XYZ file of C-alpha atoms in Angstrom:
55
model
C 27.835 156.561 182.852
C 29.630 159.038 180.601
C 27.783 161.117 178.054
C 28.848 159.991 174.541
C 29.283 163.604 173.462
C 31.690 164.203 176.357
C 33.736 161.218 175.202
C 33.824 162.556 171.635
C 34.980 165.974 172.848
C 37.656 164.342 174.995
C 38.874 162.273 172.037
C 38.954 165.307 169.726
C 40.834 167.353 172.339
C 43.583 164.729 172.610
C 46.266 166.037 170.236
C 48.877 163.294 170.508
C 48.229 160.471 168.063
C 48.193 156.983 169.474
C 50.718 154.708 167.762
C 48.133 151.927 167.937
C 45.943 153.874 165.509
C 48.677 154.562 162.957
C 49.554 151.923 160.369
C 52.913 152.807 158.785
C 52.070 150.758 155.675
C 49.245 153.150 154.730
C 49.868 156.257 152.608
C 50.048 159.550 154.505
C 46.796 160.812 152.946
C 44.804 157.652 153.803
C 41.568 158.383 155.635
C 39.424 155.906 157.496
C 36.862 155.876 160.233
C 34.154 153.992 162.017
C 30.388 154.158 161.712
C 27.940 152.758 164.202
C 24.371 152.030 163.207
C 22.181 151.608 166.246
C 18.467 151.222 166.628
C 15.640 149.056 167.742
C 15.231 145.540 166.370
C 13.619 145.178 162.936
C 13.969 148.807 161.830
C 16.228 148.168 158.829
C 19.798 148.447 160.115
C 20.969 145.379 158.204
C 18.998 146.395 155.119
C 20.659 149.806 155.173
C 24.134 148.292 155.426
C 23.381 145.757 152.677
C 22.159 148.525 150.365
C 25.186 150.717 151.097
C 27.580 147.863 150.363
C 25.632 146.556 147.383
C 24.712 143.133 148.698
């Protein structure tokens, strides 16, 4: 099993941009990303997301 930090370093070291990740309809200065919230059951992951998104 790969170490997640090794995968992050490998991704950051890859300089050529994948065309699958580029949407030509977005402005050049558009920024986006992904966030993963992980944890044990019943520790407030859904509550955190609901509070962040105002639901």
